GROMACS .gro file of C-alpha atoms in nm:
model
  174
    1SER     CA    1  11.476   9.731   9.360
    2PHE     CA    2  11.203   9.679   9.617
    3ARG     CA    3  10.923   9.781   9.378
    4SER     CA    4  11.030   9.538   9.108
    5THR     CA    5  11.055   9.255   9.364
    6ALA     CA    6  10.709   9.346   9.495
    7ASN     CA    7  10.568   9.340   9.141
    8TRP     CA    8  10.734   9.005   9.067
    9THR     CA    9  10.583   8.862   9.388
   10LEU     CA   10  10.245   8.998   9.288
   11GLY     CA   11  10.284   8.849   8.938
   12PHE     CA   12  10.365   8.510   9.085
   13ALA     CA   13  10.073   8.525   9.329
   14TYR     CA   14   9.832   8.611   9.046
   15TYR     CA   15   9.986   8.329   8.838
   16LEU     CA   16   9.916   8.077   9.116
   17GLN     CA   17   9.557   8.206   9.138
   18GLY     CA   18   9.517   8.158   8.762
   19ASN     CA   19   9.469   8.531   8.699
   20ARG     CA   20   9.686   8.554   8.388
   21VAL     CA   21   9.589   8.910   8.292
   22ALA     CA   22   9.690   9.053   8.631
   23SER     CA   23   9.999   8.831   8.640
   24ARG     CA   24  10.116   8.949   8.297
   25ARG     CA   25  10.061   9.312   8.401
   26ALA     CA   26  10.261   9.269   8.724
   27TYR     CA   27  10.546   9.087   8.547
   28THR     CA   28  10.561   9.353   8.275
   29GLU     CA   29  10.577   9.626   8.541
   30ALA     CA   30  10.848   9.433   8.730
   31ILE     CA   31  11.053   9.404   8.408
   32ALA     CA   32  11.027   9.779   8.342
   33LEU     CA   33  11.125   9.868   8.700
   34SER     CA   34  11.414   9.623   8.725
   35GLN     CA   35  11.551   9.723   8.384
   36ALA     CA   36  11.536  10.090   8.485
   37SER     CA   37  11.737  10.019   8.800
   38GLY     CA   38  11.981   9.783   8.622
   39ASP     CA   39  11.870   9.485   8.831
   40THR     CA   40  11.942   9.192   8.597
   41PHE     CA   41  11.835   8.922   8.843
   42ASN     CA   42  11.484   9.062   8.893
   43THR     CA   43  11.458   9.130   8.519
   44ILE     CA   44  11.536   8.761   8.458
   45LEU     CA   45  11.283   8.642   8.720
   46ALA     CA   46  11.001   8.856   8.582
   47THR     CA   47  11.086   8.769   8.220
   48ILE     CA   48  11.069   8.397   8.303
   49GLY     CA   49  10.728   8.462   8.461
   50LEU     CA   50  10.611   8.640   8.147
   51GLY     CA   51  10.736   8.353   7.929
   52ASN     CA   52  10.541   8.104   8.141
   53ILE     CA   53  10.222   8.308   8.095
   54GLN     CA   54  10.279   8.327   7.718
   55GLU     CA   55  10.334   7.951   7.705
   56ILE     CA   56  10.014   7.879   7.901
   57GLU     CA   57   9.824   8.107   7.662
   58ASN     CA   58   9.966   7.903   7.373
   59GLN     CA   59  10.166   8.199   7.237
   60LEU     CA   60  10.453   7.960   7.173
   61HIS     CA   61  10.659   8.178   6.937
   62LEU     CA   62  10.639   8.465   7.182
   63ALA     CA   63  10.724   8.236   7.474
   64ALA     CA   64  11.026   8.095   7.289
   65GLN     CA   65  11.152   8.450   7.220
   66THR     CA   66  11.099   8.545   7.584
   67PHE     CA   67  11.287   8.239   7.715
   68GLN     CA   68  11.569   8.306   7.465
   69HIS     CA   69  11.582   8.665   7.591
   70VAL     CA   70  11.632   8.535   7.947
   71LEU     CA   71  11.930   8.327   7.830
   72GLN     CA   72  12.076   8.635   7.658
   73LEU     CA   73  12.027   8.842   7.975
   74ALA     CA   74  12.210   8.580   8.181
   75GLY     CA   75  12.496   8.567   7.931
   76ASP     CA   76  12.781   8.356   8.062
   77GLN     CA   77  12.668   8.374   8.424
   78PRO     CA   78  12.572   8.022   8.534
   79LEU     CA   79  12.263   8.148   8.720
   80GLN     CA   80  12.067   7.853   8.858
   81ILE     CA   81  11.735   8.034   8.810
   82ILE     CA   82  11.766   8.022   8.430
   83TYR     CA   83  11.695   7.648   8.451
   84ASP     CA   84  11.334   7.763   8.423
   85ALA     CA   85  11.396   7.940   8.090
   86HIS     CA   86  11.575   7.633   7.952
   87LEU     CA   87  11.285   7.414   8.066
   88GLY     CA   88  11.027   7.651   7.914
   89LEU     CA   89  11.219   7.652   7.587
   90ALA     CA   90  11.244   7.271   7.599
   91ARG     CA   91  10.866   7.241   7.645
   92VAL     CA   92  10.802   7.472   7.347
   93LEU     CA   93  11.050   7.281   7.127
   94TYR     CA   94  10.883   6.956   7.236
   95GLU     CA   95  10.546   7.099   7.124
   96TRP     CA   96  10.706   7.184   6.788
   97ASN     CA   97  10.842   6.826   6.765
   98ASP     CA   98  11.204   6.950   6.775
   99LEU     CA   99  11.300   6.665   7.006
  100ALA     CA  100  11.676   6.715   6.970
  101GLY     CA  101  11.649   7.083   7.064
  102ALA     CA  102  11.410   6.998   7.348
  103GLU     CA  103  11.657   6.742   7.481
  104GLN     CA  104  11.945   6.990   7.471
  105ASP     CA  105  11.754   7.255   7.666
  106GLY     CA  106  11.599   6.992   7.895
  107CYS     CA  107  11.945   6.862   7.989
  108GLN     CA  108  12.071   7.218   8.047
  109SER     CA  109  11.772   7.279   8.268
  110LEU     CA  110  11.831   6.963   8.471
  111HIS     CA  111  12.201   7.044   8.512
  112LEU     CA  112  12.119   7.388   8.658
  113ALA     CA  113  11.823   7.268   8.868
  114GLN     CA  114  12.035   6.993   9.027
  115GLN     CA  115  12.254   7.261   9.182
  116TYR     CA  116  11.956   7.341   9.407
  117ASP     CA  117  11.878   6.978   9.484
  118GLN     CA  118  11.924   6.979   9.861
  119VAL     CA  119  11.637   7.219   9.916
  120ILE     CA  120  11.441   7.270   9.595
  121ASP     CA  121  11.259   6.997   9.405
  122ARG     CA  122  11.262   7.152   9.058
  123PHE     CA  123  11.516   6.903   8.923
  124ILE     CA  124  11.246   6.635   8.956
  125VAL     CA  125  11.023   6.838   8.721
  126CYS     CA  126  11.315   6.849   8.475
  127GLU     CA  127  11.368   6.473   8.504
  128LEU     CA  128  11.000   6.401   8.439
  129PHE     CA  129  11.009   6.625   8.132
  130LEU     CA  130  11.314   6.436   8.002
  131ALA     CA  131  11.137   6.104   8.068
  132ARG     CA  132  10.840   6.219   7.853
  133LEU     CA  133  11.089   6.325   7.588
  134LYS     CA  134  11.255   5.981   7.593
  135LEU     CA  135  10.910   5.826   7.542
  136ALA     CA  136  10.848   6.055   7.243
  137GLN     CA  137  11.182   5.937   7.102
  138GLY     CA  138  11.073   5.575   7.149
  139ASP     CA  139  11.326   5.509   7.426
  140VAL     CA  140  11.108   5.337   7.688
  141THR     CA  141  11.406   5.196   7.880
  142GLY     CA  142  11.564   5.542   7.903
  143ALA     CA  143  11.234   5.691   8.022
  144MET     CA  144  11.198   5.422   8.291
  145ALA     CA  145  11.554   5.481   8.414
  146ILE     CA  146  11.495   5.856   8.450
  147ILE     CA  147  11.163   5.802   8.630
  148ALA     CA  148  11.324   5.551   8.869
  149GLN     CA  149  11.590   5.814   8.949
  150ALA     CA  150  11.322   6.081   9.003
  151GLU     CA  151  11.126   5.851   9.233
  152GLN     CA  152  11.434   5.767   9.438
  153SER     CA  153  11.522   6.137   9.474
  154ALA     CA  154  11.165   6.233   9.569
  155ARG     CA  155  11.156   5.965   9.840
  156GLN     CA  156  11.510   6.027   9.973
  157LYS     CA  157  11.463   6.402   9.997
  158ASN     CA  158  11.103   6.367  10.118
  159PHE     CA  159  10.954   6.571   9.831
  160VAL     CA  160  10.620   6.402   9.899
  161HIS     CA  161  10.416   6.640   9.683
  162ARG     CA  162  10.614   6.523   9.375
  163ILE     CA  163  10.535   6.150   9.425
  164ALA     CA  164  10.199   6.175   9.244
  165GLU     CA  165  10.367   6.332   8.936
  166VAL     CA  166  10.629   6.056   8.937
  167ALA     CA  167  10.356   5.792   8.962
  168ALA     CA  168  10.165   5.953   8.671
  169ALA     CA  169  10.484   5.937   8.462
  170GLN     CA  170  10.528   5.568   8.555
  171VAL     CA  171  10.173   5.498   8.439
  172LEU     CA  172  10.247   5.676   8.111
  173VAL     CA  173  10.552   5.456   8.052
  174LEU     CA  174  10.364   5.138   8.137
   0.00000   0.00000   0.00000
């Protein structure tokens, strides 16, 4: 519905401004409105937003539950947008030192994000996460290979704003 989309947009705008209280309120309202109208896609979008807020506020158990809920909402539909829930879950599992679980969700996230790759740069974020994960597992060579791939993609597709993140990851590996 229009109102739930408007609330999601508001939630995202507040999120970008760093106003987490207003963002959480807008996302919560968007979830209620989209659930009431049976709009699964907007429910998923707003729930991912809420999970991101919970993660930033270090409410990791809550964030993990929220990201899991997104995956349940999506069910068997291979919705590309749920890459964000897989990535959020991977980051939480990484924080909990569940590196195997983090890798599984990180790979799922990358697989879904790559389906956007002609226009959206999110797969590079997934690759950089997986590179950090490889480092945590002691696989420096694997991390370097992923970063090299991310750098090549960023340059080929002219995702200039991602180059600094790629460079920071290279420094980390070195």
